[in-house]
Coordinates of C-alpha atoms in Angstrom, one line a residue:
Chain J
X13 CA 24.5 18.5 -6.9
X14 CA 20.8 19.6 -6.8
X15 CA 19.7 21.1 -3.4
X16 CA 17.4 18.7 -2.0
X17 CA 16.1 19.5 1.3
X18 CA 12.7 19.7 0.5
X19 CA 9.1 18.1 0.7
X20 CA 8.2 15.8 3.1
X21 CA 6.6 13.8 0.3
X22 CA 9.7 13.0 -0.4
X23 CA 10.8 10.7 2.1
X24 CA 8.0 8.0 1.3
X25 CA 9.9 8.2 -1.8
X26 CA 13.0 7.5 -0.7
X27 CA 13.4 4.2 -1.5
X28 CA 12.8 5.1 -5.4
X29 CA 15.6 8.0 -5.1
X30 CA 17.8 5.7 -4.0
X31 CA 17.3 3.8 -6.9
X32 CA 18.0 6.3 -9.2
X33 CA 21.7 5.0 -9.5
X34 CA 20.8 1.8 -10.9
X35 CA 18.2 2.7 -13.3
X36 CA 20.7 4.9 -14.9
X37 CA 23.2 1.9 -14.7
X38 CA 20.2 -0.6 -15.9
X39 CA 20.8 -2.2 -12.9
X40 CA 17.5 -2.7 -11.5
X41 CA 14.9 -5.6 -12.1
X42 CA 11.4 -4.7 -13.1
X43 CA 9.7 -4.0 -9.6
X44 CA 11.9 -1.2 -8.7
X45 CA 12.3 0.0 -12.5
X46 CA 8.2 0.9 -12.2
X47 CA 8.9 2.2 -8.8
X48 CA 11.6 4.9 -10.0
X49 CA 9.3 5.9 -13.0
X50 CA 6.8 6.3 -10.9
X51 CA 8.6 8.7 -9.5
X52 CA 10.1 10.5 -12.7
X53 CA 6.5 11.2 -14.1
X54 CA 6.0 13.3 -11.1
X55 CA 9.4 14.9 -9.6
X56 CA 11.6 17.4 -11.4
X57 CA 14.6 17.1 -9.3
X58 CA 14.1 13.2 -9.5
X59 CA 14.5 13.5 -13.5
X60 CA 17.4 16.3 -13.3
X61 CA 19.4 13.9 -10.7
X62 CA 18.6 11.0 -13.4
X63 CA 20.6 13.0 -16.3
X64 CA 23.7 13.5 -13.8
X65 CA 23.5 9.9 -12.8
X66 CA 23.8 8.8 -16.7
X67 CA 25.9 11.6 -17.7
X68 CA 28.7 9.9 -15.3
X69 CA 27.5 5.8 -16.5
X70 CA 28.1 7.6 -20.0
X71 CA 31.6 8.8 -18.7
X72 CA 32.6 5.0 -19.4
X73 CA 32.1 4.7 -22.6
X74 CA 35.2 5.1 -24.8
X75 CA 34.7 6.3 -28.3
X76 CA 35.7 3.5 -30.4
X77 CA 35.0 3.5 -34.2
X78 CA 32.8 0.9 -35.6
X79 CA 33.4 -0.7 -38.2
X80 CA 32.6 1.1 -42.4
X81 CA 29.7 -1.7 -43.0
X82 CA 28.1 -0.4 -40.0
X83 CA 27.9 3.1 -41.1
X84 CA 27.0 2.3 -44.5
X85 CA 23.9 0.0 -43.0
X86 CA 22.5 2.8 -41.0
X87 CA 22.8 6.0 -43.3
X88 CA 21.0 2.9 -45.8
X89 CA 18.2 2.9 -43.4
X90 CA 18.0 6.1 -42.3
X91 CA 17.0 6.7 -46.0
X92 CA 13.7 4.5 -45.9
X93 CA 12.6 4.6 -42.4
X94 CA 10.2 7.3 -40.9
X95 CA 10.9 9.3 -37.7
X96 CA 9.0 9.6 -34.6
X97 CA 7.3 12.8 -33.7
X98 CA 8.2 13.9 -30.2
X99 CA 5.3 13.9 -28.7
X100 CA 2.9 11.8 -27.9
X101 CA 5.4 9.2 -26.3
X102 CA 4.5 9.6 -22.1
X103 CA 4.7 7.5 -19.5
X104 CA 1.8 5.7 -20.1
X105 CA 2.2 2.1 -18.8
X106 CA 1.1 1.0 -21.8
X107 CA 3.9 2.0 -23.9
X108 CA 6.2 1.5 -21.0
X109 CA 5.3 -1.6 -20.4
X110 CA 6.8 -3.7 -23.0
X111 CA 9.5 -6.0 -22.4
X112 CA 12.1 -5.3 -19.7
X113 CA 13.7 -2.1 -20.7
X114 CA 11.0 -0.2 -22.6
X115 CA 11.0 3.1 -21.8
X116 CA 12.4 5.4 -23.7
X117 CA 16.0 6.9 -22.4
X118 CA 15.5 10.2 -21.4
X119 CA 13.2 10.2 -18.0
X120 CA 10.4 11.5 -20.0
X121 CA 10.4 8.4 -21.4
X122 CA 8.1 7.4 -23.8
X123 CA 8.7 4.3 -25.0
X124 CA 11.0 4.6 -28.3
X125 CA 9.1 2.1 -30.6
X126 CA 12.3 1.4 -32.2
X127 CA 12.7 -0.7 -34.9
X128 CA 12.3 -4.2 -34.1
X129 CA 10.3 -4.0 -30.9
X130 CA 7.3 -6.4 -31.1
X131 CA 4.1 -5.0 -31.5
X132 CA 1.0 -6.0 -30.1
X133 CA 1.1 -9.6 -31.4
X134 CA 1.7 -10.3 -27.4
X135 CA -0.8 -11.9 -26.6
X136 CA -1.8 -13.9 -29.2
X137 CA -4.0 -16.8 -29.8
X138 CA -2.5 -18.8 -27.1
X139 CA -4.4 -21.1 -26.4
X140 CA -7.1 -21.9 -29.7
X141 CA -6.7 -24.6 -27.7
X142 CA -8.5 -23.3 -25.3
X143 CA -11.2 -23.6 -27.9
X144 CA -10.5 -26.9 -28.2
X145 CA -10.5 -28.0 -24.8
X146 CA -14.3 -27.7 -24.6
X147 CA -14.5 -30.9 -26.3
X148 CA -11.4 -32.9 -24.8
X149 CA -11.9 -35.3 -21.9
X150 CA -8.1 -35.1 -19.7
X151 CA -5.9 -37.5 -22.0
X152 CA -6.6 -35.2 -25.4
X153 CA -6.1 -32.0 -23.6
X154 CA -3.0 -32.8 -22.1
X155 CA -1.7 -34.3 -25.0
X156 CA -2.4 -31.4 -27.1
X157 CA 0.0 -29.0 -24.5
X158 CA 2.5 -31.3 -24.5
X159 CA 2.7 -31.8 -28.6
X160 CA 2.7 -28.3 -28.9
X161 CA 5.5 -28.1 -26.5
X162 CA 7.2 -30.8 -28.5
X163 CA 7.3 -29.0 -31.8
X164 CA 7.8 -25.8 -30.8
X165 CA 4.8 -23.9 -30.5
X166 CA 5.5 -20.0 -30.2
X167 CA 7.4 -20.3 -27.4
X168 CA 8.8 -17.4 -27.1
X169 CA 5.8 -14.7 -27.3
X170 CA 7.3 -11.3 -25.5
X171 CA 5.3 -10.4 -22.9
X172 CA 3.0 -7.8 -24.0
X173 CA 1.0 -4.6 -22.2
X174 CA -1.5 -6.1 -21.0
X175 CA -4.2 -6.3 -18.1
X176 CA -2.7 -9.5 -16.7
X177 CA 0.7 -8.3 -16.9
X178 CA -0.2 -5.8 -14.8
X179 CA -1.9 -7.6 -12.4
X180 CA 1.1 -10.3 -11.9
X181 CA 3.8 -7.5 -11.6
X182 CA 2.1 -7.0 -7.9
X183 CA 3.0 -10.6 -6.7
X184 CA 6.2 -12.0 -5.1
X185 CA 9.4 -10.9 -5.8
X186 CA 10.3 -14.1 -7.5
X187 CA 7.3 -13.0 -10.0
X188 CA 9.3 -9.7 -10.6
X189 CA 12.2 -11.8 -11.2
X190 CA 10.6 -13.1 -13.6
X191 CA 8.9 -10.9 -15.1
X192 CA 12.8 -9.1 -15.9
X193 CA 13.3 -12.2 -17.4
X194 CA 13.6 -11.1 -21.0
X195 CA 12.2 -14.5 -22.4
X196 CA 9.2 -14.4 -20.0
X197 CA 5.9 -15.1 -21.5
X198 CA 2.4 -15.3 -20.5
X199 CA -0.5 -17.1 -21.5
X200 CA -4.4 -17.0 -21.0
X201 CA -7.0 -18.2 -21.3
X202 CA -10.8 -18.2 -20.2
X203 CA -11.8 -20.9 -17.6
X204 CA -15.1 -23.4 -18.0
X205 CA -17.7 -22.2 -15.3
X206 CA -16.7 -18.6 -15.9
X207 CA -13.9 -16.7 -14.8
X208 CA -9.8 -15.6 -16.8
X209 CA -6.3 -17.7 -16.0
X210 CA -3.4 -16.5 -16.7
X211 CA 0.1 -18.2 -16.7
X212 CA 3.7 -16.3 -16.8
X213 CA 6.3 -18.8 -17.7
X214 CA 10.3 -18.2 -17.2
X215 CA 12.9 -20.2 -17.0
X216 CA 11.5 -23.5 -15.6
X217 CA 8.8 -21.3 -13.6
X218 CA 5.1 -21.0 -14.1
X219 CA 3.0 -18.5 -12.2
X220 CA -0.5 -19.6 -12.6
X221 CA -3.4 -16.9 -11.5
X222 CA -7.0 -16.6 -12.5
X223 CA -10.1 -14.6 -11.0
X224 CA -13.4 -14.1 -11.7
X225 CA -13.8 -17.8 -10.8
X226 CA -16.9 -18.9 -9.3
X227 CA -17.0 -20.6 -6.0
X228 CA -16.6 -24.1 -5.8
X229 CA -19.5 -25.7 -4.6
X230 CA -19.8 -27.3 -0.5
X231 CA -16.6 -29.8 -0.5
X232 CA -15.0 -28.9 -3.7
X233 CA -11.9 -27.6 -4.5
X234 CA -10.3 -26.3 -7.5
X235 CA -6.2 -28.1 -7.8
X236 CA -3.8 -26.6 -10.0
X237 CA -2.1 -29.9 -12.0
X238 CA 1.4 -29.8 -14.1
X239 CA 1.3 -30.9 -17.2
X240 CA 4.7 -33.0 -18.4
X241 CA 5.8 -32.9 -21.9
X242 CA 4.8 -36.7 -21.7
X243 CA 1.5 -36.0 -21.4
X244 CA 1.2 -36.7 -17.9
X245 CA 0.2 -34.5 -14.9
X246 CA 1.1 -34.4 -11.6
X247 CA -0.6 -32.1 -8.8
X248 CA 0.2 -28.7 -7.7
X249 CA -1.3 -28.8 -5.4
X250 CA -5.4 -27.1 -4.4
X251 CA -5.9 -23.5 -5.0
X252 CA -7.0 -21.7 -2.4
X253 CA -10.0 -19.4 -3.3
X254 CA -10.3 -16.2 -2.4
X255 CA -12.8 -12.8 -3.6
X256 CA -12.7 -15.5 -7.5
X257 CA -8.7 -15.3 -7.0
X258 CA -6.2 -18.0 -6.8
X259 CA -2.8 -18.3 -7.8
X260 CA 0.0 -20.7 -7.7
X261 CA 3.9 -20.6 -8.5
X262 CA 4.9 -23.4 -9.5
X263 CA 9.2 -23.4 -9.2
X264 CA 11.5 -25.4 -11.5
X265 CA 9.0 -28.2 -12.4
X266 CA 9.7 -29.8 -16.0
X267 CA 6.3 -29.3 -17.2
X268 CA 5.5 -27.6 -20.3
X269 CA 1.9 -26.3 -19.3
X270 CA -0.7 -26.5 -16.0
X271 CA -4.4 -27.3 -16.1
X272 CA -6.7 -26.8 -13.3
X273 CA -10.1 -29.2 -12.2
X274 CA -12.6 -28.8 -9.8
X275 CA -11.7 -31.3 -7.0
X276 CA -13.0 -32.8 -3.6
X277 CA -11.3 -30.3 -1.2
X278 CA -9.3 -32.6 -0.4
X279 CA -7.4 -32.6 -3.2
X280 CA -6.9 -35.7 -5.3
X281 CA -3.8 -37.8 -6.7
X282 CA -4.8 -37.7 -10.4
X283 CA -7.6 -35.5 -11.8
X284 CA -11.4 -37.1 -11.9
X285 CA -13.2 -34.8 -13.7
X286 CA -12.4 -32.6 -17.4
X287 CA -10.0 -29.8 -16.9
X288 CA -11.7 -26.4 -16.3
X289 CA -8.9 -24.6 -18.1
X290 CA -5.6 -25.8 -19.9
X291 CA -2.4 -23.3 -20.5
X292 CA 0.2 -24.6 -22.5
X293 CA 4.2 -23.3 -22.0
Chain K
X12 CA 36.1 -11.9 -7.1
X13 CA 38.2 -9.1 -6.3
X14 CA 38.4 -5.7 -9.0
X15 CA 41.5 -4.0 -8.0
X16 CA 42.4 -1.2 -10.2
X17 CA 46.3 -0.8 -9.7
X18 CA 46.8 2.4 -9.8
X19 CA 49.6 2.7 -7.4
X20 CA 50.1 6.5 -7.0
X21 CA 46.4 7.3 -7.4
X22 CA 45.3 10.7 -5.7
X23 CA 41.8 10.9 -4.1
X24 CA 39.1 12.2 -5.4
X25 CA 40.0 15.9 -6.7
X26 CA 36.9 18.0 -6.3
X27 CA 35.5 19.1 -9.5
X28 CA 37.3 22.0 -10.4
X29 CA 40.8 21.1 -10.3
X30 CA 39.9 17.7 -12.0
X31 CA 37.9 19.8 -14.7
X32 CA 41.6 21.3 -15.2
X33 CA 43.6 18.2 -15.0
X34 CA 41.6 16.5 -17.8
X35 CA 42.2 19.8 -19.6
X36 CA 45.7 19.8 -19.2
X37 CA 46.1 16.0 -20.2
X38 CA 44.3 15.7 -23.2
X39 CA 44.2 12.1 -22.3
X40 CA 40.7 11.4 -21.9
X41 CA 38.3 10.8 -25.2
X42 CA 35.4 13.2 -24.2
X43 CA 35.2 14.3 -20.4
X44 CA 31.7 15.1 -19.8
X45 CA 32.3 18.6 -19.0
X46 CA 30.3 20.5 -22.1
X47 CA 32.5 21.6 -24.9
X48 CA 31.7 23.5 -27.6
X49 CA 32.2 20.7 -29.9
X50 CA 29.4 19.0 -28.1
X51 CA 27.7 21.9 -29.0
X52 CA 27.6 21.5 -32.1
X53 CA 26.8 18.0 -32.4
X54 CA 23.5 18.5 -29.9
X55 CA 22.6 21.2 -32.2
X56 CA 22.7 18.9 -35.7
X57 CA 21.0 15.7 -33.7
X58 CA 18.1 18.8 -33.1
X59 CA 18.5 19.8 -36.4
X60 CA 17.8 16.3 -37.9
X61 CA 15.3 15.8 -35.9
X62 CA 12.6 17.6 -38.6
X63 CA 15.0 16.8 -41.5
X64 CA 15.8 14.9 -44.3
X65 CA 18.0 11.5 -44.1
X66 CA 21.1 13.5 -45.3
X67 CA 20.8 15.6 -42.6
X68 CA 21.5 12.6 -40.6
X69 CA 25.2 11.5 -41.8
X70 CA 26.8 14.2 -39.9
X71 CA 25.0 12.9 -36.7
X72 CA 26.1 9.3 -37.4
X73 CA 29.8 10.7 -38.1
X74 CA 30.1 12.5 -34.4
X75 CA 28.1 9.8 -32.6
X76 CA 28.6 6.6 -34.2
X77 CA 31.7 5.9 -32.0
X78 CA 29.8 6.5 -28.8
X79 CA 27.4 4.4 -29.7
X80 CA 29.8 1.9 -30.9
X81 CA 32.2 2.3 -27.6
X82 CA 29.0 2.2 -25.3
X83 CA 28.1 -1.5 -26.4
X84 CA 31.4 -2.5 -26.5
X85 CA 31.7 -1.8 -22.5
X86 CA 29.3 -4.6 -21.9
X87 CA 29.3 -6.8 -25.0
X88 CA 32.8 -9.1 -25.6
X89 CA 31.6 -9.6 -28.6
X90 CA 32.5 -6.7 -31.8
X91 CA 29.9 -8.4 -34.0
X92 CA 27.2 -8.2 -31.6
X93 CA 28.6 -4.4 -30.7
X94 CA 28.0 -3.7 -34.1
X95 CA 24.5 -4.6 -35.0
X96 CA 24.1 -2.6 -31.8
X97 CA 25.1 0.4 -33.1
X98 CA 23.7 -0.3 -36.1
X99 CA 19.6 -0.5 -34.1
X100 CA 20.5 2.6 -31.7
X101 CA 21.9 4.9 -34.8
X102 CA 18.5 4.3 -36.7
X103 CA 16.8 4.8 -33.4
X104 CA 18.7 8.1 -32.9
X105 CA 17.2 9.0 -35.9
X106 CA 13.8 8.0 -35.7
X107 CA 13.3 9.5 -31.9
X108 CA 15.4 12.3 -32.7
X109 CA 12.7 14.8 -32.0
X110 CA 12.7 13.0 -28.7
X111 CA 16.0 14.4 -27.3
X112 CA 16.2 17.3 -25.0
X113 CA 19.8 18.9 -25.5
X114 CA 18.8 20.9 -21.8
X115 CA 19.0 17.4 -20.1
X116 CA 21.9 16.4 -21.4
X117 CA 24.2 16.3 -23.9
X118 CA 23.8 13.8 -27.1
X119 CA 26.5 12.1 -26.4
X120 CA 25.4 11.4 -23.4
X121 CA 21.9 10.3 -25.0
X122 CA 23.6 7.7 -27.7
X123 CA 25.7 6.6 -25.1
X124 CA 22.6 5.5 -22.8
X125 CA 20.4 4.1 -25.5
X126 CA 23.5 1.8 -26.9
X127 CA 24.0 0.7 -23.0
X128 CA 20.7 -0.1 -22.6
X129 CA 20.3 -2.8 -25.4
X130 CA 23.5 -3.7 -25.2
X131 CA 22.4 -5.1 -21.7
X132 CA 19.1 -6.0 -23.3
X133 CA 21.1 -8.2 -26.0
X134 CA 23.4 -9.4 -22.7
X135 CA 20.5 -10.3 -20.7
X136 CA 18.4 -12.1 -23.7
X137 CA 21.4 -14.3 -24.7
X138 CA 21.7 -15.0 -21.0
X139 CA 18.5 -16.3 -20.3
X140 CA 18.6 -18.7 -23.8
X141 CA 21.7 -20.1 -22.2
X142 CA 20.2 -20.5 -19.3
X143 CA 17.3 -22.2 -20.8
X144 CA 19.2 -24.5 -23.0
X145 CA 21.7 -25.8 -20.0
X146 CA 18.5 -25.5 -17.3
X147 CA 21.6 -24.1 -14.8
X148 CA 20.6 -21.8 -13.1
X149 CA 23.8 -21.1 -11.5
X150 CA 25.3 -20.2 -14.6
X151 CA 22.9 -17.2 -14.3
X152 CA 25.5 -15.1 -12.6
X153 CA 28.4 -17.6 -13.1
X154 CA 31.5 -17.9 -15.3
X155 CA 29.9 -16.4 -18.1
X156 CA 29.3 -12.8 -17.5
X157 CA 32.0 -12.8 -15.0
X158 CA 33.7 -9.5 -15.3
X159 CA 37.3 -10.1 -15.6
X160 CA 40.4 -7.3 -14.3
X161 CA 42.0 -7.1 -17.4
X162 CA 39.3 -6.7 -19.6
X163 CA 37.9 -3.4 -16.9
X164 CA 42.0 -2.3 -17.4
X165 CA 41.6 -1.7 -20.9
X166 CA 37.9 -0.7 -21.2
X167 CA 38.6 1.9 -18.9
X168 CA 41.6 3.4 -20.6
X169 CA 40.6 6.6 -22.3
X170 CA 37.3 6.9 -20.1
X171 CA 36.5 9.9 -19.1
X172 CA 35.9 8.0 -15.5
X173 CA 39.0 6.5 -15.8
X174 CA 40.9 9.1 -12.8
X175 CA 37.8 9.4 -10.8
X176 CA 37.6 6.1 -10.1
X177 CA 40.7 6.1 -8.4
X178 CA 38.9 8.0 -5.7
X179 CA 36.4 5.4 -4.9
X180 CA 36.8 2.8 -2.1
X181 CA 38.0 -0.6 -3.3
X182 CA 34.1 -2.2 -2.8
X183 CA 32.2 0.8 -3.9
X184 CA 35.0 0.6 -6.9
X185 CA 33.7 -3.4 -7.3
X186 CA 30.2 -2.9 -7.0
X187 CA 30.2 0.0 -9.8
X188 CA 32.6 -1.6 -12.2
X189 CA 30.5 -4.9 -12.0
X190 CA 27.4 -4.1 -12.4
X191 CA 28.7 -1.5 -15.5
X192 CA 31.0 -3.9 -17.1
X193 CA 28.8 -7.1 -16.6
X194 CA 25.1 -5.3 -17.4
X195 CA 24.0 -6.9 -14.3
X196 CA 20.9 -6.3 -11.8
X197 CA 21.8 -5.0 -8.2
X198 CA 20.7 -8.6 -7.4
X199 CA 22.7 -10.1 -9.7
X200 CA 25.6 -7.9 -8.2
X201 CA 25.5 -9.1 -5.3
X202 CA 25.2 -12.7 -5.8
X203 CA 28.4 -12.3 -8.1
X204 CA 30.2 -10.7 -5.6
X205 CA 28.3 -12.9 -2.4
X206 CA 27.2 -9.4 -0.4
X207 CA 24.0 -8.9 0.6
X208 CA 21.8 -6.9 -1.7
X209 CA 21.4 -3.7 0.9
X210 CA 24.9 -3.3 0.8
X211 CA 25.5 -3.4 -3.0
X212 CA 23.0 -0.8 -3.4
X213 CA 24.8 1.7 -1.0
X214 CA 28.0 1.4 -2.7
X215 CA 26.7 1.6 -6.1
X216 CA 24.7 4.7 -4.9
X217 CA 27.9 6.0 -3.1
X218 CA 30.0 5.2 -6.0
X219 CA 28.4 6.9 -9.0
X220 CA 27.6 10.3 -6.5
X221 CA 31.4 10.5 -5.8
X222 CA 31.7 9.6 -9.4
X223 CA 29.6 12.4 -10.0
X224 CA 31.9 14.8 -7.7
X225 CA 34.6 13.9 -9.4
X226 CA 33.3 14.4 -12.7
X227 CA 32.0 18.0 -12.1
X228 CA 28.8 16.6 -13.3
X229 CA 25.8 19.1 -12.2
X230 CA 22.6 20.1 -14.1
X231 CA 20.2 22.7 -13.5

C-alpha cells in the first residue's frame, strides 16, 4: 500500500478517500461520485490507490468465453468505426457529466464517448409548448401536458450537461438520488415576467427550481401547482422567494407535469390567474 | 440476508507473499492479479492497436473478450444481456484504446472495469423501468436484485478473490459480495442488508483493503 502520511489538505478530503472503495466497486450515487473526482483531478496518490482498489473489484471477474456471434459482431465493427485519440478527454464536467456513470474508467477519466451514449439532444425542445403557453388560458395549458403525457411524449430524454443540471446536483440528497436515477430527466423552460424553471423528474418525483424570477408584487405569491394526467391540478403548495430562487420537491405525486401562477400570498385552492410557466413530465 | 461462504477449513488472510505462491502452486485461479508476462503481452497489443488498423484489434478481442464477458456476467443473470455487453465494451476498448495507461494497470484489469461498469449501468436502467412500470418502490432493493448464496458460490469459483475472501469477517464478507454481485449503491447496500449506511461503508472500505492485502495488489 501507498505511504500516505502526508498533507494536511488531505484530511478535509477524507471523506472522498474513503470513498475510493465504492467508486471502484460503482457503488456510489452521484453526490459522492463528483466528490471522489474531484479529488482524482488533483491527487496522485488518490488515482494510484483507485487502480489498486479496481485491480482487486477486477479479481472477481472469472474469464468466461462469450459466445462466437459476439466476437464476430465486434471485429465487424471494429472494421467501420473510428477510434478516439487519447487526448483531449479530461475531467471537464462537461464530458463527465452525462448520465450516471460517465467518466471514462481509468481516473483520468475523460468521458469515453462510446458508442451509443446520447449526444447533446439532452435538452431538447421540451417544452415548444412553452411557446405555446403564451397564448393558453389554464384549461388548454394543462391539457396540453397531460396529452403529451398520454401519448408518450419523449419521456425519456437522458439528462444532459447542462447549467441546470449542475445547479440541481447541489440540492438535497433525495435530488442526488435522483439525479443517479438512470431514467431521470429534466425539463425547462423560460417563465412569463422573466426569469428560467427547471424541472428534474424520477420515478414519481419532480424537483421544480427556477431563478431569475422577479419579485412578486406587495401580497403576491408565486404557488407551485401539479398537473394530473387528467388535466387537473392540485397545489403544491407557495414558493418561497428568495435572491429570484425557489424551488420545490414534489415526492411521489401522480402528476405528469407542474405549473406555477402568481397567487395572493396566501396561496389559493385552484389557480386564478394564467400559468407563468408550464413543465410537462 | 445472510452471505456465508462455507469454507469450513479456510485460513486467514495469508499476507501477500505466501498467497502470491499459493496461487502459484495451485494453478487453480483463472488470472491472479499478480502481473504475468502473459499480461504483458496483451497490455503491449491493446497499446499497439491503439494507433492501428482494425486487424490489429482481433488479437486484443481474443485475450480480452473473456474478461469482458466474465466481468458482466458477475452482475448480470442474464447471458444475453452479458453478451451485448461485451459486445459495447470490446468496440469501446477499441475506440478509447489510446486511452489506456498500461502503468496504471494492467488491461485486464481495464476491460474488466469498463464491462463492470455498464453492466451495472444496464442493471440499474432495467431497474428503474421496473420500478416505474410497478410504481413499487420497494422492489427497488427487493426480491429482484437480491443476491442469492449459490449463485456468489459459483461466481466466485475460479476468481482470483476466491481465497482471499476467506480472510474477511462474515459482514465485511456481506457487504463486499453485495454490493459486487448485486451492482448496488452503498445506500442500496445497506437497505438490502437493513444496516445503517456508515457502517456499510466501513466494511466495504475494510473489505476490499484486506482484499487488497491479500491479493499482493500494490502500485507505484
Amino acid at each position: 500500500m501507498a505511504d500516505r502520511t502526508s498533507t494536511g489538505a488531505r484530511s478535509l478530503r477524507s471523506g472522498a478517500w474513503d470513498l475510493l472503495p465504492g467508486y471502484a466497486l460503482d457503488a456510489l450515487d452521484d453526490a459522492d461520485r463528483l466528490a471522489v473526482e474531484r479529488l482524482l483531478e488533483t491527487d496522485a496518490d488518490a488515482r494510484r490507490s483507485l487502480d489498486e482498489y479496481r485491480e482487486v473489484v477486477a479479481a472477481f471477474a472469472v474469464e468466461t468465453e462469450p459466445p462466437t456471434f459476439v466476437r464476430a459482431n465486434v471485429l465487424e465493427r471494429v472494421r467501420t468505426t473510428p477510434q478516439h485519440p487519447a487526448t483531449g478527454a479530461r475531467f471537464a464536467p462537461a464530458a463527465a457529466d452525462r448520465v450516471p456513470h460517465a467518466d471514462s474508467t481509468w481516473a483520468t477519466p475523460g468521458a469515453p464517448e462510446s458508442g451509443p451514449s446520447p449526444d447533446g439532444t439532452g435538452d431538447s425542445d421540451v417544452l415548444d409548448l412553452a411557446a405555446r403557453r403564451q397564448r393558453r388560458r389554464w384549461g388548454l395549458a394543462v391539457a396540453a401536458v397531460a396529452a403529451a403525457a398520454a401519448i408518450a411524449f419523449p419521456t425519456t430524454i437522458a439528462v444532459q450537461v447542462t447549467a441546470e443540471r449542475n445547479q440541481l446536483r447541489e440540492q438535497s440528497e433525495i435530488v442526488s438520488e435522483m439525479l443517479a436515477d438512470p431514467d431521470a430527466s429534466i425539463r425547462r423552460a423560460t417563465v412569463d415576467g422573466g426569469g428560467e424553471a427547471s424541472m428534474l423528474v424520477a420515478d414519481g418525483d419532480m424537483y421544480f427550481r427556477a431563478d431569475g424570477l422577479p419579485q412578486p408584487d406587495q401580497g403576491r405569491t408565486y404557488q407551485l401547482w401539479i398537473v394530473k394526467a387528467d388535466g387537473s391540478v392540485s397545489s403544491a403548495g407557495v414558493l418561497s422567494w428568495q435572491d429570484g430562487e425557489a424551488s420545490s420537491l414534489v415526492r411521489g405525486s401522480d402528476g405528469v407535469g407542474l405549473a406555477v401562477s402568481v397567487e395572493p400570498e396566501t396561496g389559493s385552492e385552484q389557480p386564478t390567474t394564467d400559468p407563468v410557466v408550464v413543465l410537462g413530465a | 440476508m445472510t452471505i456465508t461462504l462455507s469454507k469450513p477449513h479456510s485460513a486467514p488472510a495469508a499476507p501477500a507473499a505466501s498467497a502470491r505462491a499459493f496461487l502459484g502452486q495451485t494453478g487453480a485461479v483463472a488470472s491472479p492479479p499478480t502481473r504475468t508476462s502473459s499480461q504483458d503481452v496483451v497490455d503491449a497489443l491493446l497499446v499497439k492497436c491503439a494507433h492501428g488498423d482494425p486487424a490489429s484489434f482481433t488479437p486484443v478481442y481474443d485475450a480480452l473478450g473473456s474478461v469482458a464477458y466474465g466481468a458482466a456476467l458477475g452482475v448480470l443473470r442474464d447471458p444475453h444481456h452479458a453478451a451485448e455487453v461485451t459486445q459495447e465494451v470490446m468496440v469501446e476498448v477499441w475506440q478509447t484504446a489510446a486511452r489506456f495507461e498500461p502503468a496504471r494497470g494492467s488491461a485486464r484489469t481495464w476491460v474488466a472495469t469498463l464491462a463492470r461498469r455498464r453492466a451495472v449501468d444496464r442493471v440499474r436502467s432495467e431497474q428503474a423501468h421496473r420500478d416505474r412500470d410497478q410504481r413499487d418502490a420497494d422492489l427497488r432493493t427487493g426480491q429482484a436484485r437480491d443476491v442469492v448464496v449459490e449463485d456468489v458460490e459459483r461466481k466466485l469459483e475460479g476468481a482470483a478473490v476466491r481465497r482471499c475472501i476467506e480472510g474477511l469477517t462474515s459482514t465485511q464478507r456481506e457487504a463486499v459480495v453485495v454490493a459486487y454481485y448485486g451492482g448496488l449503491t452503498y445506500r442500496e447496500v445497506a437497505e438490502q442488508l437493513d444496516t445503517a449506511l456508515p457502517t456499510v461503508k466501513s466494511r466495504i472500505r475494510d473489505g476490499l483493503n484486506r482484499l487488497r492485502e491479500c491479493l499482493g495488489v500494490r502500485h507505484g
